[in-house]
Amino acid sequence: MVPQHLKQVIQRIHDLPTLPRTILKITELVNNPKTSAKDLAKVITDDQVLTARLLKLVNSSFYGFPQKISTVTGAIVLLGFDAIRNLLLTTSVFDLFSNKHKANKDLQEKFWDHSLGCAIGAKAIGSFLKSEQVEELFVAGLLHDIGKIVEMMILPQEFELAVQKTRDTPITIYQAEEEVLGFTHTEVGRVLAEKWNLPSKLTKIIAHHHHPAKAGRFAEEAAVIHVADIFCRALGLGSGGDERMPPLEPDAWSRFTFSSAVIDHLLQEIDRTFYDISSVLVATKAEDKSVSSMPIHG
Amino acid sequence: MGKGPVSSVEIGYKAILEFVDRMEEITQLQDRVDITSNISQIWKVFSAEIQNAIRVDGCALFLVEEGLQEFSLRHADPMALGEGIRNEVDLQIACGMFAWVIKRRKPALVPALFLKPNKTLVMLPLVTVRHILGMVIVVTSIDESLITHENIKVLGMLAKQCALVMENYLLYDRLRKEHERLLRAQHQILQAEKLASIGRLTAGASHEILNPLNVLSGYVQLLQIQPNLDDKSKQYLNTIQEQVERIAGIVNSLYRFSRPIETRKETFSLLEVIDRVVQLFGHERRNDHLVWDLKIANDLPMLHGNPDAIAQVLVILFSNARDAMPDGGTLTVEATFLPEAAISGLEPRGVVRIRVADTGIGIREEDLGRIFDPFFTTKQNQNGTGLGLSLAYGIIEEHEGTITVESRLNQGTVFTILLPVRTG
């Protein structure tokens, strides 16, 4: 069942990018509980680039594993099937969108900075809440604004117009998108996520990170992203297209009721980690372009 | 794989349905564990479930020792796994694996380092939002590549359930202990109140008894000086006089001891206190079968503290000694000054040692550790409250001293008290 206004979105966006077949295959495998580590490893190792990238990432300080992981099977059983899927999925998303659109390069980089900041923020909040899914929250943070990237690629003029609107009038990018495009990046993100068959948790978070209460049983996760998004705006990490704070949803905030000391702690943590990671990222990019284009290196 | 998309989707769908069933079973595990079960009973249920979920060589439960922050082996199935798994875990802790898995809060499979060859360890962290409880280690010979997504998920869910059930148990247990402690404290207060009111009553009653006793004693003396008394009457009057004095002695002692214990401290002579208590016991006919052996040094220094409280300790020890020697025996009381000794290094003026030894029935070894616990008593038929030694312990502790016990069954018991010498 597709709501009316989403049909409109789909009609206007004919050419949503597609994920590589390997990633689709991996998603399918992970969705099947009977899949063994061997089955999954076979699909990954068939793709040498993917294999190299996976091993590099699982050995990065993001996971902080005390020893070296040298086989794909080892990585799967150590980190879990879901974690591997999320990892490969995220790298592929980055592949799809990075360096494809020269015109908006500057804005795009700011977007990714914002996404990275939000990912770090979500992870920090998740750790503070002792959540078991800090890694998923990180991925959700990275992908939450994926709809904006799509808009930028497919409807560059309209999107530019929307961005301009936020500068001329006191409205957020979310409102400007509605006015100019008739839909927002959350809806585009949702259509894309569904097309890609992303896990429903990710899809819901992408679709509802501005209104977490609508994310159903993933409302808590969506609220984490929502708050992380606002934290990043406060810290001025990257840009979401506008230079404005999205309105804070009281429902989402009341879930956590962080004290001001906790907020200070989280903001400092996010700021520090962001600069740590992005400086490593710059170095890694320069040193190894062929293997990685993803900012998960700690 | 290698099948058409439709059939693989169908297979996946079926597998997911099975998985949902399995999940439902796991969520019902809690019902099989009563909140009052202990860790062993909880482990039995989960260990069986783990062995049900995956072919294992064995599994072991490690729990974090409270206060120690160390993992210690609690259970191993089979038992023979014990030593090997301990070495394995030591290696895994040393290389940082344990900390990593606990921090990540998710199950992980790693190759075994000690249990070779070709064994795989499944580490299942037992963590909840509030607590890090421990870790379950599953040892399996299944090749790691054959582990399925379902295996990991099911084990992870089992671990989570196990952690929740154990946390419930630990919280419940802590609450229960705290509750018991409060009950004991309340009981102790009630007992102390009761003793205090008995003391007040006794003090009043003693006074009331002494008055008529004086009158009695006066008239007896008057009678004794009457002329024309025959020998028999004289003898009767002498006996009455003796017994009246004995009553007066008992009542006087009772009066002294029943005064409420004051926390006020003073400088006092231990010799006087010991004398007083020995005299009190001498008045009681039921102590007649005791042979007293007093070895009190004459160089005892003055002590600082509450003499009535110290006297109470001696009363408690003497009563116990008496009860331990129903057929008679020797009660040795020894007091020595040890000028060079110290209890905690803070007593440059030395220590006084008091030893109270009986030749009675002794204390069973398994009871020795508990005799200072409140309400612990072996005097089932004699109305023991189980408060005496606990009270004595408290008093000596308040004086910054120590009280210890040694005992041999059917040979006797020795209590040794050390009290620091202080300037008042």
XYZ file of C-alpha atoms in Angstrom:
722
model
C 0.000 0.000 0.000
C 1.600 3.210 -1.125
C 0.190 6.517 0.155
C -0.922 9.035 -2.459
C 1.841 11.558 -1.972
C 4.511 8.841 -2.125
C 3.179 7.743 -5.483
C 3.880 11.272 -6.553
C 7.442 10.944 -5.313
C 7.964 7.722 -7.170
C 6.471 9.201 -10.332
C 8.888 12.055 -10.228
C 11.890 9.933 -9.464
C 12.275 7.381 -12.216
C 15.869 6.585 -11.801
C 16.563 5.753 -8.214
C 20.048 4.331 -7.985
C 20.284 0.592 -7.529
C 22.475 -1.322 -5.124
C 24.995 -3.814 -6.504
C 23.653 -7.340 -6.949
C 26.074 -8.665 -4.379
C 24.618 -6.428 -1.696
C 21.088 -7.488 -2.592
C 22.177 -11.113 -2.407
C 23.790 -10.501 0.968
C 20.638 -8.840 2.308
C 18.593 -11.781 1.117
C 20.941 -14.256 2.757
C 20.987 -12.412 6.056
C 17.205 -12.301 6.052
C 17.185 -16.101 6.060
C 17.881 -17.465 9.528
C 19.245 -20.724 8.119
C 22.096 -19.011 6.293
C 25.456 -20.201 7.546
C 28.600 -18.157 7.893
C 29.982 -20.170 4.994
C 27.079 -19.248 2.684
C 27.483 -15.572 3.437
C 31.281 -15.670 3.240
C 31.109 -17.246 -0.203
C 29.083 -14.377 -1.639
C 31.393 -11.802 -0.082
C 34.669 -13.459 -1.065
C 33.482 -13.718 -4.664
C 33.897 -9.955 -4.697
C 37.499 -9.109 -4.006
C 36.972 -5.401 -3.495
C 34.205 -6.065 -1.024
C 36.328 -8.621 0.814
C 39.280 -6.280 1.143
C 37.039 -3.478 2.297
C 35.258 -5.664 4.836
C 38.501 -6.873 6.395
C 39.821 -3.371 6.545
C 36.714 -2.096 8.255
C 36.310 -4.881 10.775
C 39.905 -4.308 11.799
C 39.357 -0.577 12.164
C 39.183 1.036 15.553
C 35.438 1.470 15.102
C 35.065 -2.088 16.336
C 38.227 -1.982 18.423
C 38.697 -5.742 18.280
C 41.804 -6.664 20.269
C 43.228 -9.020 17.640
C 43.483 -9.115 13.893
C 40.564 -10.606 11.998
C 41.952 -12.263 8.905
C 39.073 -14.218 7.391
C 35.617 -13.195 6.249
C 34.073 -16.139 8.097
C 35.883 -15.062 11.243
C 34.495 -11.562 10.844
C 30.946 -12.871 10.319
C 30.836 -15.092 13.392
C 32.599 -12.493 15.517
C 30.509 -9.460 14.656
C 27.310 -11.187 13.674
C 25.420 -11.452 10.400
C 23.472 -8.228 10.835
C 26.569 -6.185 11.581
C 28.309 -7.449 8.454
C 25.247 -6.728 6.342
C 24.958 -3.197 7.715
C 28.632 -2.578 7.171
C 28.640 -3.674 3.531
C 25.371 -1.933 2.860
C 26.681 1.354 4.148
C 29.879 1.180 2.138
C 27.865 0.469 -0.996
C 25.593 3.408 -0.362
C 28.637 5.584 -0.095
C 29.994 4.157 -3.326
C 26.773 4.987 -5.093
C 26.740 8.583 -4.061
C 30.262 9.705 -3.634
C 31.964 11.748 -6.324
C 29.097 11.245 -8.732
C 27.824 14.741 -8.655
C 30.564 17.242 -9.221
C 28.323 20.312 -9.330
C 27.266 20.154 -5.699
C 30.485 18.702 -4.361
C 30.847 21.257 -1.636
C 27.327 20.853 -0.358
C 27.583 17.088 -0.655
C 30.655 16.966 1.508
C 28.891 19.048 4.099
C 26.013 16.607 3.946
C 28.276 13.670 4.602
C 29.906 15.581 7.429
C 26.485 16.104 8.906
C 25.641 12.426 8.430
C 28.895 11.356 10.028
C 28.302 13.729 12.928
C 24.800 12.356 13.360
C 26.128 8.796 13.238
C 28.688 9.596 15.922
C 26.002 11.352 17.933
C 23.644 8.383 17.661
C 26.426 6.069 18.745
C 27.296 8.308 21.696
C 23.667 8.516 22.821
C 23.264 4.768 22.308
C 26.351 4.047 24.415
C 25.106 6.378 27.105
C 21.773 4.533 27.153
C 23.707 1.234 27.198
C 21.873 0.218 24.053
C 22.866 -3.056 22.448
C 22.568 -1.544 19.003
C 25.086 1.257 18.933
C 26.442 -0.038 15.632
C 22.987 -0.018 14.035
C 22.397 3.459 15.384
C 25.660 4.554 13.789
C 24.551 3.226 10.406
C 21.118 4.805 10.810
C 22.805 8.125 11.565
C 24.904 7.852 8.431
C 21.921 7.087 6.231
C 19.180 9.161 7.816
C 19.394 11.979 5.249
C 19.991 9.739 2.251
C 16.866 11.224 0.672
C 18.588 14.608 0.388
C 21.447 13.069 -1.562
C 18.975 11.463 -3.929
C 17.155 14.729 -4.401
C 20.422 16.448 -5.092
C 21.300 13.863 -7.724
C 17.974 13.503 -9.437
C 16.341 16.884 -8.962
C 19.344 19.189 -8.649
C 17.596 22.409 -9.698
C 14.589 21.926 -7.448
C 16.769 21.032 -4.538
C 18.977 24.059 -5.118
C 15.831 26.168 -5.101
C 14.760 24.672 -1.796
C 18.179 25.358 -0.273
C 17.968 28.935 -1.545
C 14.538 29.289 0.073
C 15.931 28.481 3.485
C 18.375 31.349 3.065
C 15.782 33.888 1.948
C 12.990 33.003 4.336
C 13.070 31.706 7.894
C 12.050 28.122 7.106
C 13.815 24.794 7.489
C 14.903 22.630 4.579
C 12.081 20.229 5.477
C 9.504 22.990 4.959
C 11.271 24.275 1.842
C 11.241 20.794 0.294
C 7.512 20.563 0.903
C 6.961 23.918 -0.743
C 9.234 23.383 -3.733
C 9.040 19.629 -4.337
C 5.791 18.698 -2.664
C 7.538 16.022 -0.642
C 10.560 15.785 1.649
C 13.807 13.884 1.923
C 12.258 11.565 4.520
C 9.775 10.309 1.952
C 12.382 10.005 -0.773
C 14.627 8.185 1.685
C 11.840 5.796 2.528
C 11.082 5.001 -1.118
C 14.768 4.358 -1.705
C 15.134 2.226 1.421
C 12.156 0.131 0.404
C 13.447 -0.245 -3.102
C 16.748 -1.418 -1.671
C 15.052 -3.741 0.725
C 16.868 -2.230 3.684
C 16.037 -3.682 7.108
C 12.719 -2.270 8.270
C 14.370 -0.645 11.272
C 16.589 1.475 9.024
C 13.710 2.265 6.704
C 11.507 3.451 9.569
C 14.269 5.579 11.029
C 15.013 7.218 7.677
C 11.305 7.855 7.106
C 10.513 9.228 10.565
C 13.590 10.863 11.991
C 11.760 14.192 12.046
C 8.723 12.688 13.801
C 10.011 9.708 15.796
C 6.638 8.910 17.333
C 5.482 7.723 13.890
C 8.252 5.120 13.684
C 6.143 2.596 15.599
C 8.227 0.052 17.440
C 11.409 1.777 16.325
C 10.349 5.072 17.859
C 13.176 4.902 20.402
C 15.819 4.477 17.700
C 14.258 7.190 15.562
C 14.253 9.479 18.586
C 17.975 8.848 19.112
C 18.645 9.915 15.510
C 16.322 12.878 15.902
C 18.206 14.110 18.963
C 21.613 13.315 17.455
C 20.592 15.350 14.379
C 19.803 18.337 16.590
C 23.009 17.909 18.613
C 25.008 18.058 15.375
C 23.242 21.224 14.300
C 24.069 22.705 17.666
C 27.710 21.766 17.217
C 27.721 23.007 13.628
C 29.033 19.723 12.246
C 28.509 19.730 8.480
C 25.265 21.004 7.048
C 21.806 19.634 6.361
C 21.274 22.089 3.501
C 19.810 24.757 5.733
C 21.529 26.344 8.664
C 18.555 25.885 10.898
C 17.568 23.603 13.728
C 14.711 21.251 12.950
C 12.055 21.592 15.658
C 12.703 19.294 18.600
C 9.887 16.826 19.135
C 8.896 16.983 22.809
C 7.857 13.322 22.758
C 11.255 12.227 21.535
C 13.058 14.385 24.051
C 10.936 13.264 26.993
C 12.014 9.677 26.302
C 15.507 10.531 27.491
C 15.244 13.566 29.760
C 18.997 14.085 29.707
C 20.226 16.429 32.388
C 22.232 19.429 31.253
C 25.400 17.749 32.543
C 24.662 14.728 30.343
C 23.981 16.955 27.351
C 27.303 18.716 27.896
C 29.063 15.386 28.150
C 27.428 14.052 24.977
C 28.129 17.223 22.998
C 31.787 17.151 23.993
C 32.040 13.470 23.173
C 30.464 13.958 19.734
C 32.636 16.957 18.930
C 35.855 15.215 19.965
C 35.066 11.950 18.166
C 34.021 13.803 15.058
C 37.354 15.548 14.706
C 39.254 12.383 15.551
C 37.407 10.380 12.947
C 37.389 12.960 10.202
C 41.110 13.601 10.538
C 41.797 9.871 10.281
C 39.343 9.772 7.407
C 41.187 12.401 5.438
C 44.445 10.534 5.954
C 42.911 7.194 4.999
C 41.309 8.605 1.889
C 44.598 9.935 0.661
C 46.415 6.734 1.434
C 43.954 4.216 0.073
C 41.424 5.338 -2.459
C 40.813 2.027 -4.114
C 39.620 0.140 -1.080
C 37.656 2.584 0.891
C 35.412 5.471 0.368
C 33.573 5.156 3.592
C 34.038 7.219 6.677
C 33.800 4.510 9.304
C 37.508 4.402 9.989
C 38.192 5.375 13.522
C 21.478 -21.013 -3.318
C 21.363 -21.868 -6.936
C 17.582 -22.054 -6.745
C 15.140 -19.728 -8.388
C 14.176 -16.541 -6.587
C 10.679 -17.761 -5.738
C 11.774 -20.972 -4.095
C 14.559 -19.286 -2.156
C 12.078 -16.703 -0.884
C 9.748 -19.533 0.113
C 12.511 -21.354 1.915
C 13.462 -18.138 3.658
C 9.860 -17.539 4.651
C 9.551 -20.995 6.147
C 12.820 -20.568 7.988
C 11.654 -17.273 9.415
C 8.405 -18.839 10.628
C 10.382 -21.558 12.369
C 12.602 -18.942 13.871
C 9.634 -16.990 15.199
C 8.396 -20.182 16.872
C 11.777 -20.703 18.457
C 11.794 -17.100 19.696
C 8.440 -17.609 21.299
C 9.728 -20.666 23.124
C 12.672 -18.700 24.420
C 10.532 -15.886 25.707
C 8.613 -18.453 27.729
C 11.759 -19.705 29.435
C 11.315 -17.170 32.209
C 8.185 -18.949 33.344
C 10.209 -22.061 34.045
C 12.429 -20.236 36.483
C 10.923 -19.240 39.758
C 12.157 -16.000 41.248
C 13.264 -17.838 44.354
C 15.477 -20.251 42.411
C 19.176 -19.855 42.938
C 21.870 -19.377 40.309
C 22.441 -23.136 40.003
C 18.801 -23.798 39.212
C 18.689 -20.958 36.702
C 21.861 -22.233 35.084
C 20.432 -25.738 34.816
C 17.514 -24.474 32.734
C 19.661 -22.336 30.454
C 22.470 -24.813 30.071
C 19.910 -27.372 28.884
C 18.451 -24.824 26.451
C 21.874 -23.985 25.056
C 22.612 -27.663 24.493
C 19.237 -27.873 22.850
C 20.025 -24.995 20.504
C 23.435 -26.087 19.282
C 25.657 -29.164 19.393
C 28.118 -28.410 22.167
C 31.080 -30.061 23.860
C 30.186 -28.194 26.976
C 29.294 -24.872 28.413
C 30.373 -22.915 31.419
C 29.062 -20.042 33.447
C 31.373 -17.296 34.612
C 30.048 -14.650 36.934
C 31.530 -11.334 37.939
C 32.407 -11.455 41.615
C 30.796 -8.561 43.369
C 33.396 -6.125 44.622
C 36.231 -8.061 42.994
C 35.428 -7.238 39.375
C 36.794 -10.618 38.409
C 35.245 -13.437 36.444
C 34.998 -16.651 38.360
C 33.852 -20.052 37.147
C 30.532 -20.975 38.719
C 29.380 -23.975 36.730
C 30.742 -26.215 34.045
C 28.745 -28.809 32.093
C 30.240 -31.372 31.989
C 32.261 -30.923 35.154
C 35.385 -32.251 33.434
C 35.406 -29.104 31.334
C 36.239 -27.060 34.425
C 40.013 -26.830 34.435
C 40.434 -26.507 30.670
C 37.823 -23.806 30.383
C 39.435 -21.873 33.190
C 42.756 -21.818 31.328
C 40.960 -20.943 28.122
C 39.171 -18.046 29.753
C 42.370 -16.774 31.375
C 43.912 -16.577 27.904
C 40.824 -14.910 26.447
C 40.788 -12.356 29.242
C 44.499 -11.706 28.813
C 44.113 -10.959 25.112
C 41.227 -8.575 25.706
C 38.453 -10.714 24.204
C 36.302 -10.758 27.325
C 36.337 -7.007 27.740
C 35.550 -6.554 24.062
C 32.538 -8.878 24.078
C 31.192 -7.436 27.321
C 31.521 -3.915 25.994
C 29.846 -4.791 22.703
C 27.065 -6.641 24.565
C 26.578 -9.116 21.724
C 27.422 -12.780 21.234
C 30.686 -13.552 19.444
C 32.404 -16.663 18.152
C 36.152 -17.004 18.412
C 38.609 -19.836 17.853
C 39.731 -21.450 21.109
C 43.247 -20.630 22.232
C 43.751 -23.331 24.853
C 41.137 -25.986 24.086
C 42.624 -27.268 20.880
C 42.341 -28.514 18.238
C 39.581 -26.936 16.221
C 37.317 -25.907 19.028
C 35.208 -22.816 18.710
C 34.077 -20.705 21.618
C 30.754 -18.943 21.649
C 30.911 -16.073 24.083
C 27.557 -14.947 25.386
C 27.773 -11.846 27.534
C 25.320 -11.733 30.418
C 24.560 -8.042 30.546
C 21.523 -5.958 31.295
C 21.074 -2.222 31.149
C 22.121 -1.982 34.782
C 24.546 -4.802 35.386
C 27.394 -6.767 33.931
C 26.661 -10.170 35.402
C 29.111 -12.452 33.659
C 29.639 -14.542 30.572
C 28.529 -17.902 29.258
C 31.187 -19.772 27.319
C 29.981 -22.451 24.950
C 32.602 -24.820 23.602
C 31.715 -26.511 20.343
C 33.448 -28.596 17.714
C 31.190 -27.253 14.998
C 33.259 -25.518 12.376
C 32.717 -21.787 12.656
C 31.742 -21.544 9.018
C 28.756 -23.826 9.613
C 27.303 -21.573 12.291
C 24.058 -20.068 11.052
C 22.525 -16.692 11.582
C 19.803 -18.450 13.559
C 22.362 -20.116 15.869
C 23.849 -16.794 16.829
C 20.473 -15.127 17.232
C 19.049 -17.911 19.373
C 22.131 -18.049 21.596
C 22.090 -14.283 21.912
C 18.469 -14.328 22.956
C 19.088 -17.115 25.431
C 21.910 -15.124 26.962
C 19.725 -12.071 27.245
C 16.942 -14.013 28.922
C 19.435 -15.681 31.206
C 20.889 -12.309 32.175
C 17.452 -10.917 32.955
C 16.432 -13.901 35.035
C 19.722 -13.824 36.929
C 19.454 -10.107 37.499
C 15.951 -10.613 38.860
C 17.254 -13.278 41.153
C 20.180 -11.140 42.340
C 17.950 -8.145 42.992
C 15.464 -10.334 44.804
C 18.204 -11.973 46.824
C 19.753 -8.649 47.778
C 16.366 -7.357 48.862
C 15.710 -10.516 50.852
C 19.056 -10.251 52.653
C 18.529 -6.594 53.373
C 15.082 -7.406 54.686
C 16.495 -10.111 56.947
C 19.177 -7.773 58.192
C 16.556 -5.183 59.058
C 14.432 -7.807 60.787
C 17.449 -8.898 62.826
C 18.292 -5.324 63.722
C 14.703 -4.703 64.709
C 14.687 -7.853 66.804
C 17.929 -6.834 68.449
C 16.511 -3.444 69.309
C 13.411 -5.078 70.761
C 15.559 -7.429 72.820
C 17.742 -4.589 74.007
C 14.634 -2.622 74.936
C 13.329 -5.603 76.819
C 16.608 -6.083 78.655
C 16.707 -2.393 79.474
C 13.214 -2.420 80.909
C 13.985 -5.562 82.897
C 17.028 -3.678 84.154
C 14.949 -0.698 85.215
C 12.421 -2.961 86.929
C 15.190 -4.833 88.714
C 16.770 -1.613 89.888
C 13.476 -0.481 91.383
C 12.649 -3.888 92.825
C 16.126 -4.276 94.380
C 15.617 -1.107 96.305
C 12.196 -2.256 97.467
C 13.578 -5.619 98.583
C 16.542 -4.144 100.458
C 14.313 -2.043 102.734
C 12.252 -4.879 104.264
C 15.432 -6.983 104.297
C 17.054 -4.396 106.546
C 14.056 -4.565 108.870
C 14.275 -8.378 108.886
C 17.989 -8.273 109.577
C 17.457 -5.804 112.448
C 14.834 -7.953 114.151
C 16.931 -11.094 113.713
C 19.805 -9.317 115.415
C 17.418 -8.213 118.177
C 16.252 -11.788 118.631
C 19.835 -13.014 118.728
C 20.655 -10.884 121.747
C 17.581 -12.113 123.644
C 18.544 -14.071 126.747
C 17.339 -17.645 127.346
C 17.715 -18.765 123.783
C 18.235 -22.465 123.368
C 20.996 -23.672 121.033
C 18.592 -24.798 118.364
C 16.933 -21.358 118.184
C 20.364 -19.683 118.073
C 21.360 -21.922 115.208
C 18.117 -21.139 113.349
C 18.626 -17.416 113.852
C 22.223 -17.624 112.617
C 21.078 -19.411 109.493
C 18.364 -16.801 108.939
C 20.956 -14.067 109.390
C 23.336 -15.722 106.889
C 20.634 -16.183 104.319
C 19.373 -12.634 104.735
C 22.891 -11.429 104.053
C 23.048 -13.672 101.034
C 19.811 -12.189 99.715
C 21.194 -8.714 100.317
C 24.366 -9.677 98.440
C 22.457 -10.997 95.444
C 20.140 -8.033 95.353
C 23.069 -5.627 95.617
C 24.852 -7.302 92.740
C 21.675 -7.384 90.677
C 21.203 -3.719 91.383
C 24.690 -2.890 90.199
C 24.314 -4.893 87.012
C 20.876 -3.788 86.111
C 21.747 -0.144 85.910
C 21.413 0.896 82.283
C 24.719 0.684 80.408
C 26.066 4.136 79.917
C 28.157 5.045 76.957
C 30.160 7.347 79.186
C 33.719 6.126 79.495
C 35.861 6.284 82.560
C 39.124 4.944 83.861
C 38.561 1.764 85.820
C 40.322 -1.150 87.412
C 39.830 -4.456 85.616
C 40.693 -6.305 88.824
C 37.709 -4.721 90.587
C 35.398 -5.584 87.719
C 36.508 -9.217 87.662
C 36.127 -9.467 91.453
C 32.658 -8.015 91.296
C 31.464 -10.489 88.650
C 33.079 -13.488 90.333
C 31.358 -12.527 93.580
C 28.029 -12.248 91.812
C 28.440 -15.748 90.452
C 29.555 -17.017 93.844
C 26.189 -16.001 95.255
C 24.297 -18.302 92.965
C 23.752 -21.776 94.210
C 23.548 -23.190 90.682
C 27.184 -22.238 90.267
C 28.264 -24.293 93.245
C 29.642 -27.108 91.131
C 32.181 -24.765 89.498
C 35.799 -24.696 90.598
C 37.143 -21.197 90.137
C 40.769 -20.724 89.127
C 41.651 -17.050 89.176
C 45.001 -15.928 87.821
C 44.821 -12.153 87.887
C 48.156 -10.376 87.510
C 48.745 -7.645 90.041
C 50.398 -5.263 87.604
C 47.233 -4.698 85.575
C 47.081 -1.085 84.396
C 43.910 0.958 84.630
C 41.705 0.638 81.565
C 39.634 3.250 79.824
C 36.079 2.410 78.922
C 32.806 1.365 80.458
C 33.386 -0.981 83.454
C 29.731 -2.062 83.535
C 29.889 -3.111 79.913
C 33.102 -5.069 80.469
C 31.476 -6.680 83.502
C 28.550 -7.664 81.308
C 30.948 -9.356 78.878
C 32.386 -11.386 81.768
C 28.892 -12.327 82.976
C 28.095 -13.587 79.497
C 31.310 -15.602 79.223
C 30.986 -17.052 82.739
C 27.345 -18.037 82.140
C 28.285 -19.786 78.928
C 31.150 -21.572 80.678
C 28.803 -22.677 83.435
C 26.256 -23.975 80.936
C 29.020 -25.824 79.095
C 29.917 -27.709 82.305
C 26.627 -29.163 83.592
C 28.538 -31.841 85.495
C 31.016 -29.458 87.004
C 34.468 -28.387 85.940
C 37.072 -25.707 86.275
C 36.507 -22.140 85.173
C 39.842 -20.396 84.695
C 39.957 -16.619 84.540
C 43.305 -15.168 83.615
C 44.240 -11.515 83.196
C 47.688 -10.468 82.020
C 49.322 -7.218 81.031
C 51.323 -7.402 77.798
C 53.235 -4.098 77.678
C 54.812 -4.795 74.288
C 51.744 -5.980 72.453
C 49.519 -3.950 70.206
C 46.208 -4.642 68.487
C 46.350 -2.384 65.502
C 49.686 -0.717 65.999
C 48.095 2.237 67.689
C 48.537 1.101 71.306
C 51.980 2.075 72.488
C 50.871 1.437 76.063
C 50.304 -2.244 75.563
C 47.406 -4.617 75.805
C 45.542 -6.401 78.579
C 44.689 -9.999 77.810
C 41.759 -11.708 79.506
C 41.307 -15.447 79.026
C 38.200 -17.274 80.136
C 38.651 -21.051 79.867
C 36.286 -23.860 80.765
C 36.608 -27.630 80.746
C 33.168 -28.120 79.260
C 31.552 -29.759 76.251
C 33.213 -27.478 73.694
C 31.805 -26.012 70.493
C 31.404 -27.923 67.257
C 33.736 -26.746 64.533
C 30.922 -25.855 62.155
C 29.382 -23.618 64.816
C 32.576 -21.787 65.713
C 32.243 -19.299 62.894
C 28.725 -18.356 63.916
C 28.807 -18.069 67.671
C 29.181 -14.297 67.578
C 26.187 -13.970 65.221
C 23.107 -12.562 66.856
C 20.454 -15.185 67.635
C 22.811 -18.048 67.093
C 22.385 -20.406 70.013
C 22.978 -24.050 70.780
C 21.075 -23.864 74.066
C 17.802 -25.107 72.630
C 16.381 -26.348 75.883
C 17.693 -23.625 78.091
C 16.038 -20.557 76.709
C 19.178 -19.130 75.161
C 18.464 -15.917 73.293
C 21.576 -16.150 71.150
C 22.284 -12.551 72.025
C 24.974 -12.909 74.665
C 28.089 -13.406 72.603
C 26.930 -10.974 69.959
C 26.476 -8.378 72.688
C 29.917 -9.236 74.117
C 31.424 -8.921 70.685
C 29.840 -5.522 70.200
C 31.051 -4.271 73.564
C 34.637 -5.411 73.010
C 34.590 -3.924 69.537
C 33.392 -0.643 70.999
C 36.434 -0.739 73.263
C 38.601 -1.237 70.166
C 39.576 -4.657 71.390
C 39.190 -8.135 69.983
C 37.484 -11.274 71.173
C 38.351 -14.678 69.769
C 37.445 -18.243 70.543
C 39.168 -21.620 70.436
C 37.422 -24.818 71.278
C 37.790 -28.569 71.346
C 34.842 -30.861 71.555
C 34.496 -32.388 75.035
C 37.688 -30.705 76.201
C 36.715 -27.107 76.631
C 36.559 -23.630 75.220
C 38.815 -20.612 75.628
C 37.719 -17.064 74.949
C 40.525 -14.535 74.620
C 39.867 -10.827 74.921
C 42.474 -8.226 74.112
C 41.860 -4.682 75.298
C 44.106 -1.747 74.442
C 45.505 0.296 77.301
C 44.760 3.958 76.794
C 45.114 7.157 78.606
C 41.776 8.435 79.715
